[in-house]
Coordinates of C-alpha atoms in Angstrom, one line a residue:
Chain A
X1 CA 34.0 87.6 99.0
X2 CA 34.2 91.2 100.3
X3 CA 37.8 91.4 99.3
X4 CA 37.1 90.0 95.8
X5 CA 34.4 92.6 95.5
X6 CA 36.7 95.4 96.6
X7 CA 39.3 94.4 94.0
X8 CA 36.5 94.2 91.4
X9 CA 35.3 97.7 92.4
X10 CA 38.7 99.2 92.3
X11 CA 39.3 97.8 88.8
X12 CA 36.0 99.1 87.6
X13 CA 36.8 102.5 88.9
X14 CA 40.1 102.4 87.3
X15 CA 38.6 101.4 83.9
X16 CA 36.2 104.3 84.0
X17 CA 38.7 106.8 85.3
X18 CA 41.2 106.3 82.5
X19 CA 40.4 107.0 78.9
X20 CA 41.5 103.7 77.3
X21 CA 38.3 101.9 77.9
X22 CA 36.3 104.6 76.1
X23 CA 38.7 104.5 73.2
X24 CA 38.4 100.7 73.1
X25 CA 34.6 100.8 73.2
X26 CA 34.4 103.5 70.5
X27 CA 36.6 101.5 68.1
X28 CA 34.6 98.4 68.8
X29 CA 31.3 100.0 68.1
X30 CA 32.4 101.9 65.0
X31 CA 33.8 98.6 63.5
X32 CA 30.9 96.4 64.5
X33 CA 28.5 99.1 63.3
X34 CA 30.2 99.3 59.9
X35 CA 30.1 95.5 59.5
X36 CA 26.5 95.4 60.6
X37 CA 25.7 98.1 58.0
X38 CA 27.4 96.2 55.2
X39 CA 25.7 93.0 56.1
X40 CA 22.4 94.7 56.0
X41 CA 23.0 96.1 52.6
X42 CA 24.2 92.7 51.3
X43 CA 21.1 91.0 52.8
X44 CA 18.7 93.6 51.3
X45 CA 20.3 93.1 47.8
X46 CA 20.0 89.3 48.2
X47 CA 16.4 89.6 49.2
X48 CA 15.7 91.8 46.2
X49 CA 17.2 89.1 44.0
X50 CA 15.3 86.4 45.8
X51 CA 12.1 88.3 45.0
X52 CA 12.9 87.9 41.4
X53 CA 13.5 84.2 41.7
X54 CA 10.3 83.7 43.5
X55 CA 8.4 85.1 40.5
X56 CA 9.8 82.2 38.5
X57 CA 8.6 79.7 41.1
X58 CA 11.9 79.1 43.0
X59 CA 12.2 79.5 46.7
X60 CA 15.7 80.7 47.7
X61 CA 16.6 80.3 51.4
X62 CA 17.2 83.5 53.2
X63 CA 17.5 83.3 56.9
X64 CA 17.8 86.4 59.0
X65 CA 18.9 84.5 62.1
X66 CA 21.8 82.9 60.3
X67 CA 22.8 85.6 57.8
X68 CA 22.5 88.7 60.0
X69 CA 22.7 87.5 63.6
X70 CA 25.3 84.9 62.8
X71 CA 27.3 87.6 61.1
X72 CA 26.9 90.1 64.0
X73 CA 28.3 87.5 66.5
X74 CA 31.1 86.4 64.1
X75 CA 32.2 89.9 63.5
X76 CA 32.1 90.8 67.2
X77 CA 34.3 87.8 67.9
X78 CA 36.9 89.0 65.4
X79 CA 36.8 92.7 66.4
X80 CA 37.1 91.7 70.1
X81 CA 40.3 90.0 69.1
X82 CA 41.7 93.3 67.9
X83 CA 40.5 95.6 70.7
X84 CA 40.7 93.3 73.8
X85 CA 44.5 93.7 74.2
X86 CA 43.6 97.2 75.2
X87 CA 41.2 96.0 77.8
X88 CA 43.6 93.5 79.5
X89 CA 47.1 95.0 79.0
X90 CA 47.1 97.1 82.1
X91 CA 45.6 94.6 84.5
X92 CA 49.0 93.5 86.0
X93 CA 51.6 95.4 83.9
X94 CA 50.5 98.7 85.3
X95 CA 50.6 97.5 88.9
X96 CA 54.0 96.0 88.3
X97 CA 55.4 99.2 86.7
X98 CA 54.0 101.6 89.4
X99 CA 55.0 99.2 92.2
X100 CA 51.4 98.9 93.5
X101 CA 51.6 95.1 93.1
X102 CA 53.7 95.2 96.3
X103 CA 50.7 96.8 98.1
X104 CA 48.4 94.3 96.6
X105 CA 50.5 91.3 97.7
X106 CA 51.1 92.6 101.2
X107 CA 47.4 93.2 101.8
X108 CA 45.6 90.3 103.3
X109 CA 44.4 89.0 99.9
X110 CA 44.5 85.5 98.4
X111 CA 45.9 85.1 94.9
X112 CA 42.6 84.0 93.5
X113 CA 40.8 87.0 94.9
X114 CA 43.2 89.3 93.0
X115 CA 43.0 87.4 89.7
X116 CA 39.2 86.7 89.9
X117 CA 38.6 90.4 90.9
X118 CA 40.5 91.6 87.9
X119 CA 39.0 89.0 85.6
X120 CA 35.4 89.8 86.7
X121 CA 36.0 93.5 86.1
X122 CA 37.0 92.8 82.5
X123 CA 34.1 90.5 82.0
X124 CA 31.8 93.2 83.3
X125 CA 33.0 95.5 80.6
X126 CA 32.2 92.8 78.1
X127 CA 28.7 92.6 79.4
X128 CA 28.3 96.3 79.0
X129 CA 29.6 96.0 75.4
X130 CA 27.2 93.1 74.7
X131 CA 24.2 95.0 76.1
X132 CA 24.9 97.9 73.8
X133 CA 25.5 95.5 70.9
X134 CA 22.0 94.2 71.5
X135 CA 20.8 97.3 69.8
X136 CA 21.8 96.1 66.4
X137 CA 19.8 92.9 66.9
X138 CA 16.8 94.9 68.0
X139 CA 17.2 97.1 64.9
X140 CA 17.3 94.1 62.6
X141 CA 14.1 92.7 64.1
X142 CA 12.4 96.1 64.0
X143 CA 13.3 96.6 60.3
X144 CA 11.8 93.2 59.5
X145 CA 8.7 94.1 61.6
X146 CA 8.1 97.3 59.7
X147 CA 7.8 95.3 56.5
X148 CA 5.0 93.2 57.9
X149 CA 1.2 93.8 57.6
X150 CA 0.7 94.0 61.4
X151 CA 3.1 96.9 61.5
X152 CA 2.3 99.6 64.0
X153 CA 4.3 102.8 64.1
X154 CA 4.3 102.8 67.9
X155 CA 7.7 101.7 69.0
X156 CA 6.5 100.8 72.5
X157 CA 3.8 98.6 71.1
X158 CA 6.5 96.9 69.1
X159 CA 8.9 96.4 72.0
X160 CA 6.4 95.0 74.4
X161 CA 4.0 93.1 72.0
X162 CA 5.8 92.1 68.9
X163 CA 9.4 91.6 69.8
X164 CA 10.9 89.3 68.7
X165 CA 9.1 89.1 65.4
X166 CA 11.8 87.3 63.3
X167 CA 14.9 86.9 65.4
X168 CA 14.9 83.8 67.6
X169 CA 15.7 84.2 71.3
X170 CA 17.6 80.9 71.3
X171 CA 20.0 82.3 68.7
X172 CA 20.5 85.5 70.7
X173 CA 21.1 83.5 73.8
X174 CA 23.6 81.1 72.3
X175 CA 25.4 84.0 70.5
X176 CA 25.8 86.0 73.6
X177 CA 26.8 83.0 75.7
X178 CA 29.4 82.2 73.0
X179 CA 30.7 85.7 73.0
X180 CA 31.0 85.8 76.8
X181 CA 32.9 82.5 76.9
X182 CA 35.1 83.6 74.0
X183 CA 35.8 86.9 75.8
X184 CA 36.7 85.1 79.0
X185 CA 39.3 83.1 77.0
X186 CA 40.6 86.3 75.5
X187 CA 40.8 88.0 78.8
X188 CA 42.5 85.1 80.4
X189 CA 45.3 85.1 77.8
X190 CA 45.5 88.9 78.1
X191 CA 45.8 88.7 81.8
X192 CA 48.6 86.2 81.5
X193 CA 50.5 88.3 79.0
X194 CA 50.0 91.3 81.3
X195 CA 51.4 89.3 84.3
X196 CA 54.7 88.4 82.6
X197 CA 55.8 92.0 81.7
X198 CA 55.6 95.4 83.2
X199 CA 55.4 97.0 79.8
X200 CA 51.8 97.5 78.7
X201 CA 52.7 97.7 75.0
X202 CA 54.5 94.3 75.2
X203 CA 51.5 92.9 77.0
X204 CA 49.1 94.2 74.3
X205 CA 51.2 92.8 71.5
X206 CA 51.7 89.4 73.1
X207 CA 47.9 89.3 73.7
X208 CA 47.1 90.2 70.2
X209 CA 49.6 87.7 68.8
X210 CA 48.3 84.9 71.1
X211 CA 44.7 85.6 70.3
X212 CA 45.2 85.7 66.6
X213 CA 47.2 82.5 66.7
X214 CA 44.6 80.6 68.6
X215 CA 41.9 82.0 66.3
X216 CA 43.6 80.9 63.0
X217 CA 45.4 77.8 64.1
X218 CA 42.5 75.6 63.0
X219 CA 42.9 76.9 59.4
X220 CA 46.3 75.2 59.1
X221 CA 44.6 71.9 59.9
X222 CA 42.5 72.0 56.9
X223 CA 45.6 72.0 54.7
X224 CA 47.3 69.2 56.6
X225 CA 44.5 66.7 57.2
X226 CA 44.6 63.7 59.5
X227 CA 45.2 63.8 63.2
X228 CA 46.9 67.1 63.1
X229 CA 43.8 68.7 61.5
X230 CA 41.7 67.2 64.3
X231 CA 44.0 68.4 67.0
X232 CA 44.4 71.9 65.7
X233 CA 40.7 72.3 65.1
X234 CA 40.0 71.3 68.7
X235 CA 42.5 73.9 70.0
X236 CA 41.3 76.8 67.9
X237 CA 38.8 79.4 69.0
X238 CA 37.1 79.7 65.7
X239 CA 35.7 76.2 65.5
X240 CA 34.3 76.2 69.0
X241 CA 32.8 79.6 68.5
X242 CA 31.2 78.7 65.2
X243 CA 28.5 76.6 66.7
X244 CA 27.4 79.3 69.1
X245 CA 26.9 81.9 66.4
X246 CA 24.8 79.3 64.5
X247 CA 22.6 79.0 67.5
X248 CA 24.0 75.6 68.8
X249 CA 24.9 75.4 72.4
X250 CA 27.2 72.4 72.7
X251 CA 28.5 71.3 76.1
X252 CA 31.8 70.4 74.5
X253 CA 32.3 74.0 73.4
X254 CA 31.4 75.4 76.8
X255 CA 33.9 73.0 78.5
X256 CA 36.6 74.0 76.0
X257 CA 36.3 77.7 76.8
X258 CA 36.0 77.2 80.5
X259 CA 39.1 75.0 80.7
X260 CA 41.0 77.4 78.4
X261 CA 40.2 80.3 80.7
X262 CA 40.9 78.5 83.9
X263 CA 44.2 77.2 82.6
X264 CA 45.4 80.7 81.7
X265 CA 44.3 82.1 85.0
X266 CA 46.1 79.4 86.7
X267 CA 49.4 80.1 84.9
X268 CA 48.8 83.8 85.6
X269 CA 48.8 83.0 89.3
X270 CA 51.9 80.9 89.0
X271 CA 53.7 83.5 86.9
X272 CA 53.0 86.2 89.5
X273 CA 54.2 83.9 92.3
X274 CA 57.4 82.9 90.5
X275 CA 58.2 86.6 90.0
X276 CA 58.1 87.0 93.8
X277 CA 60.3 84.0 94.3
X278 CA 62.9 85.4 91.9
X279 CA 62.6 89.0 93.3
Chain B
X1 CA 56.1 91.1 118.6
X2 CA 58.3 90.4 115.6
X3 CA 60.8 87.6 115.8
X4 CA 63.2 87.0 112.9
X5 CA 65.6 84.1 113.2
X6 CA 68.2 82.8 110.8
X7 CA 66.7 84.7 107.9
X8 CA 68.5 84.1 104.6
X9 CA 67.2 85.1 101.2
X10 CA 68.7 84.2 97.9
X11 CA 67.8 85.8 94.6
X12 CA 69.1 83.1 92.2
X13 CA 72.8 82.8 93.3
X14 CA 72.8 86.2 94.9
X15 CA 72.6 86.2 98.7
X16 CA 70.6 89.3 99.7
X17 CA 70.3 88.5 103.4
X18 CA 72.6 86.2 105.3
X19 CA 71.5 84.7 108.6
X20 CA 69.8 87.8 110.0
X21 CA 68.3 87.4 113.5
X22 CA 66.6 90.1 115.5
X23 CA 63.5 90.7 117.5
X24 CA 61.3 93.7 117.9
X25 CA 59.3 94.1 121.1
X26 CA 55.9 95.4 121.4
X27 CA 55.7 99.2 121.3
X28 CA 59.3 99.6 120.1
X29 CA 60.5 101.6 117.1
X30 CA 63.3 99.7 115.4
X31 CA 65.5 101.5 112.9
X32 CA 67.0 99.6 110.0
X33 CA 70.1 101.3 109.0
X34 CA 72.3 100.6 106.1
X35 CA 73.6 102.0 102.8
X36 CA 71.6 101.4 99.6
X37 CA 71.5 97.8 98.6
X38 CA 72.3 96.5 102.1
X39 CA 69.2 94.4 102.3
X40 CA 66.8 96.6 104.2
X41 CA 64.1 96.5 101.7
X42 CA 64.5 92.8 101.2
X43 CA 64.2 92.2 104.9
X44 CA 61.0 94.3 105.0
X45 CA 59.5 92.5 102.0
X46 CA 60.1 89.2 103.8
X47 CA 58.5 90.4 106.9
X48 CA 55.4 91.7 105.1
X49 CA 55.2 88.5 103.1
X50 CA 55.8 90.0 99.7
X51 CA 58.8 87.7 99.1
X52 CA 58.9 84.1 100.3
X53 CA 61.7 83.2 102.7
X54 CA 64.6 81.0 101.5
X55 CA 65.7 80.0 105.0
X56 CA 64.8 81.0 108.5
X57 CA 61.6 81.9 110.2
X58 CA 59.7 85.1 110.8
X59 CA 56.9 85.4 113.3
X60 CA 54.6 88.4 113.8
X61 CA 52.7 88.2 117.1
X62 CA 53.5 84.5 117.4
X63 CA 52.1 83.7 113.9
X64 CA 54.5 82.3 111.3
X65 CA 54.5 84.4 108.2
X66 CA 55.1 81.4 106.0
X67 CA 52.4 79.3 107.5
X68 CA 49.6 81.8 107.8
X69 CA 50.4 84.8 105.6
X70 CA 46.9 86.2 105.6
X71 CA 46.8 86.5 109.4
X72 CA 50.1 88.2 109.6
X73 CA 49.3 90.5 106.7
X74 CA 46.2 91.6 108.7
X75 CA 48.4 92.7 111.5
X76 CA 50.9 94.7 109.4
X77 CA 50.5 98.1 107.9
X78 CA 53.2 98.5 105.2
X79 CA 54.6 101.5 103.4
X80 CA 56.6 100.1 100.6
X81 CA 59.8 101.6 99.2
X82 CA 59.0 104.5 96.8
X83 CA 55.5 104.8 98.2
X84 CA 53.5 103.1 95.3
X85 CA 49.9 104.3 95.1
X86 CA 47.0 104.0 92.8
X87 CA 47.5 107.4 91.2
X88 CA 44.2 107.6 89.4
X89 CA 42.2 107.1 92.6
X90 CA 40.8 109.7 95.0
X91 CA 42.3 109.7 98.4
X92 CA 39.1 108.7 100.2
X93 CA 38.3 106.1 97.5
X94 CA 41.7 104.5 98.0
X95 CA 41.5 104.5 101.7
X96 CA 38.0 102.9 101.5
X97 CA 39.4 100.2 99.2
X98 CA 42.1 99.4 101.7
X99 CA 39.6 99.4 104.6
X100 CA 37.5 96.9 102.7
X101 CA 40.4 94.6 102.1
X102 CA 41.6 94.8 105.6
X103 CA 38.2 93.8 106.8
X104 CA 37.5 96.9 108.8
X105 CA 33.9 96.5 110.1
X106 CA 31.3 98.5 108.2
X107 CA 30.4 100.3 111.4
X108 CA 33.9 101.5 112.1
X109 CA 34.9 102.0 108.5
X110 CA 34.0 105.7 108.3
X111 CA 35.6 106.5 111.7
X112 CA 38.7 104.6 110.8
X113 CA 39.2 106.4 107.6
X114 CA 38.5 109.8 109.3
X115 CA 41.0 108.9 112.0
X116 CA 43.7 108.1 109.4
X117 CA 43.0 111.2 107.4
X118 CA 43.2 113.3 110.5
X119 CA 46.3 111.6 111.9
X120 CA 48.2 112.1 108.7
X121 CA 47.1 115.7 108.2
X122 CA 45.1 115.0 105.0
X123 CA 42.1 116.9 105.9
X124 CA 40.8 118.9 103.0
X125 CA 42.5 116.5 100.5
X126 CA 40.1 113.6 100.8
X127 CA 38.6 114.3 97.4
X128 CA 41.8 115.0 95.5
X129 CA 43.1 112.6 92.9
X130 CA 46.2 111.1 94.3
X131 CA 48.4 111.9 91.3
X132 CA 47.6 115.6 91.7
X133 CA 49.0 115.7 95.2
X134 CA 52.4 116.9 96.1
X135 CA 55.1 114.4 97.1
X136 CA 54.7 115.2 100.8
X137 CA 51.0 114.6 100.6
X138 CA 51.4 111.4 98.6
X139 CA 53.7 110.2 101.4
X140 CA 51.0 111.0 103.9
X141 CA 48.5 109.0 101.8
X142 CA 51.0 106.1 101.9
X143 CA 51.2 106.4 105.6
X144 CA 47.4 106.7 106.0
X145 CA 47.0 103.6 103.9
X146 CA 49.3 101.7 106.3
X147 CA 47.4 102.9 109.3
X148 CA 44.0 101.8 108.1
X149 CA 42.6 99.0 110.2
X150 CA 44.7 100.0 113.1
X151 CA 47.4 97.4 112.6
X152 CA 49.6 96.4 115.5
X153 CA 52.7 96.5 113.4
X154 CA 53.9 99.1 111.0
X155 CA 56.6 98.5 108.5
X156 CA 57.8 101.7 106.9
X157 CA 60.4 101.6 104.1
X158 CA 62.2 105.0 104.0
X159 CA 59.2 107.0 105.0
X160 CA 60.9 110.4 104.7
X161 CA 62.6 109.8 101.4
X162 CA 62.5 112.8 99.1
X163 CA 60.6 115.1 101.4
X164 CA 61.5 118.7 102.2
X165 CA 62.9 119.3 105.7
X166 CA 59.6 120.6 107.1
X167 CA 57.8 117.6 105.8
X168 CA 60.5 115.3 107.1
X169 CA 60.0 116.7 110.6
X170 CA 56.2 116.3 110.4
X171 CA 56.4 112.7 109.3
X172 CA 58.9 111.9 112.0
X173 CA 56.7 113.4 114.6
X174 CA 53.8 111.4 113.3
X175 CA 55.9 108.2 113.7
X176 CA 57.2 109.2 117.1
X177 CA 53.7 109.9 118.3
X178 CA 52.8 106.3 117.6
X179 CA 55.7 104.9 119.7
X180 CA 54.5 102.7 122.6
X181 CA 51.2 102.1 120.9
X182 CA 52.5 100.3 117.8
X183 CA 55.4 98.2 116.9
X184 CA 57.3 99.9 114.2
X185 CA 60.1 98.9 111.9
X186 CA 61.5 101.8 109.9
X187 CA 64.3 101.7 107.4
X188 CA 66.5 104.6 106.5
X189 CA 69.9 105.6 105.3
X190 CA 69.6 109.0 106.9
X191 CA 71.4 108.6 110.2
X192 CA 70.1 111.4 112.4
X193 CA 66.6 110.1 111.8
X194 CA 67.5 106.9 113.7
X195 CA 68.7 108.7 116.7
X196 CA 65.7 111.0 116.6
X197 CA 63.0 108.5 116.1
X198 CA 64.1 105.0 117.0
X199 CA 64.4 103.2 120.3
X200 CA 66.7 100.6 118.8
X201 CA 68.9 100.3 115.8
X202 CA 69.9 97.4 113.6
X203 CA 72.7 98.2 111.2
X204 CA 72.7 96.0 108.1
X205 CA 75.5 95.9 105.6
X206 CA 75.8 93.5 102.7
X207 CA 73.0 91.4 104.0
X208 CA 74.4 90.9 107.4
X209 CA 73.7 92.6 110.7
X210 CA 76.9 94.4 111.7
X211 CA 75.6 96.2 114.8
X212 CA 72.6 96.3 117.0
X213 CA 71.6 98.4 120.0
X214 CA 70.1 101.6 121.2
X215 CA 71.1 104.8 119.4
X216 CA 73.1 105.5 122.6
X217 CA 74.9 102.2 122.2
X218 CA 76.2 103.4 118.9
X219 CA 77.0 106.9 120.3
X220 CA 80.6 108.3 120.5
X221 CA 81.1 107.2 124.1
X222 CA 80.8 103.6 123.1
X223 CA 83.1 103.9 120.3
X224 CA 86.7 103.2 121.1
X225 CA 88.2 106.1 119.1
X226 CA 88.1 109.8 119.9
X227 CA 88.5 112.7 117.5
X228 CA 90.2 116.0 118.4
X229 CA 90.3 119.1 116.3
X230 CA 93.3 121.4 116.8
X231 CA 94.1 124.7 115.3
X232 CA 97.7 125.7 115.8
X233 CA 100.2 128.2 114.6
X234 CA 103.8 127.1 113.8
X235 CA 106.0 125.0 111.6
X236 CA 103.8 122.4 109.8
X237 CA 106.2 119.5 109.5
X238 CA 107.5 119.6 113.0
X239 CA 104.0 120.0 114.4
X240 CA 102.7 116.9 112.6
X241 CA 105.8 114.9 113.5
X242 CA 105.8 115.8 117.2
X243 CA 102.1 115.2 117.6
X244 CA 102.1 112.0 115.7
X245 CA 104.7 110.7 118.1
X246 CA 102.6 111.4 121.2
X247 CA 101.4 108.4 123.1
X248 CA 97.7 107.7 122.3
X249 CA 97.6 109.6 119.0
X250 CA 97.0 107.2 116.2
X251 CA 96.6 109.4 113.2
X252 CA 97.0 113.1 112.3
X253 CA 95.4 114.6 109.2
X254 CA 95.8 118.1 108.0
X255 CA 92.3 119.4 107.3
X256 CA 93.3 122.8 106.0
X257 CA 96.2 125.1 106.0
X258 CA 96.4 128.9 106.1
X259 CA 99.8 130.0 104.8
X260 CA 99.2 133.7 105.6
X261 CA 98.8 133.3 109.3
X262 CA 100.9 130.2 109.3
X263 CA 98.2 128.2 111.0
X264 CA 97.0 124.6 110.6
X265 CA 93.7 122.8 111.2
X266 CA 94.4 119.3 112.3
X267 CA 92.2 116.3 113.1
X268 CA 93.6 113.8 115.5
X269 CA 92.3 110.3 115.9
X270 CA 93.3 109.1 119.3
X271 CA 92.6 106.4 121.8
X272 CA 90.2 107.0 124.6
X273 CA 92.7 107.8 127.4
X274 CA 91.3 110.6 129.5
X275 CA 94.2 113.1 129.6
X276 CA 94.7 113.0 125.8
X277 CA 93.5 116.6 125.4
X278 CA 95.8 117.7 128.1
X279 CA 98.8 116.0 126.6
X280 CA 98.3 117.4 123.2
X281 CA 97.8 120.9 124.5
X282 CA 101.0 120.6 126.7
X283 CA 103.0 119.3 123.8
X284 CA 102.0 122.2 121.6
X285 CA 102.7 124.9 124.3
X286 CA 106.0 123.3 125.4
X287 CA 107.2 123.5 121.8
X288 CA 106.5 127.2 121.6
X289 CA 103.7 127.0 119.0
X290 CA 100.5 129.0 119.4
X291 CA 97.5 126.9 120.3
X292 CA 94.5 128.6 118.8
X293 CA 91.7 126.1 119.4
X294 CA 91.5 122.6 120.7
X295 CA 88.2 120.7 120.9
X296 CA 87.1 117.1 121.2
X297 CA 84.9 116.4 118.3
X298 CA 81.6 114.7 119.1
X299 CA 81.2 111.7 116.9
X300 CA 77.9 111.5 115.1
X301 CA 76.1 108.3 114.3
X302 CA 77.1 108.9 110.8
X303 CA 80.8 108.4 111.7
X304 CA 79.9 105.3 113.6
X305 CA 78.0 104.0 110.7
X306 CA 80.8 104.7 108.3
X307 CA 83.2 103.2 110.7
X308 CA 81.1 100.0 111.2
X309 CA 80.8 99.4 107.5
X310 CA 84.4 100.2 106.7
X311 CA 85.8 97.9 109.3
X312 CA 83.4 95.3 108.0
X313 CA 84.9 95.8 104.6
X314 CA 88.4 95.4 106.0
X315 CA 87.5 92.0 107.3
X316 CA 86.6 90.6 104.0

């Protein structure tokens, strides 16, 4: 455990001592921020129109949890796909290029300690990103709250007494759980890509290609139909993640992401070992 | 302490090491000598458990490397070839990382790191980023990293490569100071280093051990050829002819020729008969040539090395 922690600590230090993580986070937040903003504008226009409908006795359905929160999670999932190669590309490729992998494998470390330590460090970055992302959910809730009659201009009173006023904790929980599971699948693929090459650019491109393929592979199924459709939908990220962003925690989806991550971490270990056999 | 028997390593179809057997006793400094690509690094990577063994057995302190790699890795401090380091880390941070991995007890951790910093002359550089250090200091960090946890065995792959002469001497002294206390395997292709530092030498060439012994074993006295340098004035052709015909002289080569003073520098390769100097000198004088200098050349380890690997080539 102590060794696992020291690998974890080293990776964390490395993340924050090099600029790439800051660049990655900046891009992530600019993009999610932009999509959040556009969703909000769209929603406010819809609600304006809905107000008109209501005057004629119709009740259109507008659900903040589904339309805004669902969108926040869905957008985060897609943007992660673009920026995560930057997070994982260096994990093994850098060590192989600089030769430090030789140090790592001649220290008294087990393979799983190395892989789990690196994986945990990347997941930790994801947690930081998610915590910061929580701000947009808070803002949504606050904006809704300000339109209510019990509105108090005191922000602390809002935070401690009235939060959450419209967002449902269950949806937040399932969305964040889904994002963490999805991120662990992303990271596992990225780690595998990083373990088969010593070139970080190749690792990043392989990761991006792999992630995109697993994300969109279900779309092909819709055209084909039949068994192939079923199979491809089961393999794809998008379908399994969809439920989480809608606030549904399904054990099937959790198991899918866990098996996916474990499988790729397992072949990462095998790929590193085979490299040592071949020299 | 380290016992290597019948060690063979294949990379695909390429045989990097061929039935290598040697032992290193406790407190000994063993020098691995050989040209580039001879298999020194491969042998070290096998001992440290970086590469798995194809055939043969390695034990470090009676523990089999293949069976219990974690236990043997605990006993070994390793400076890999080219001294790879985490360039972004601070010296102290890096050493702490190594100490944690090598299970140095919390109480001793600080002392252990201080000791390594002091022993390797890194005082005042603890808080530098490794990539900003000069090459010599990086090498010290590499050595300090190997010393963390006070391992019984040190495996150092070309520890003095690329350093300036003063730094080379410092690093050598550092290694020498540890003799007796630690078991050290050191690889190099710089020959004087071996005779300066090591108590025993293994010469590897093309994956095989071609010679083994103390540096003295490989010194000129033990080699069956003798070299003599002669400077002589006189007719070139007859000198070469007459001296070549002497009993015991195997080869005469003209090193340089000075036409103005009509003198020659010759190198003779002779057998080890004792009066060979005498006979050559007499031959020169009795022919009426002027003998300017005659001196037996002391053979360096380098010559032995070249000789060992060239004869080995001849066999194939």
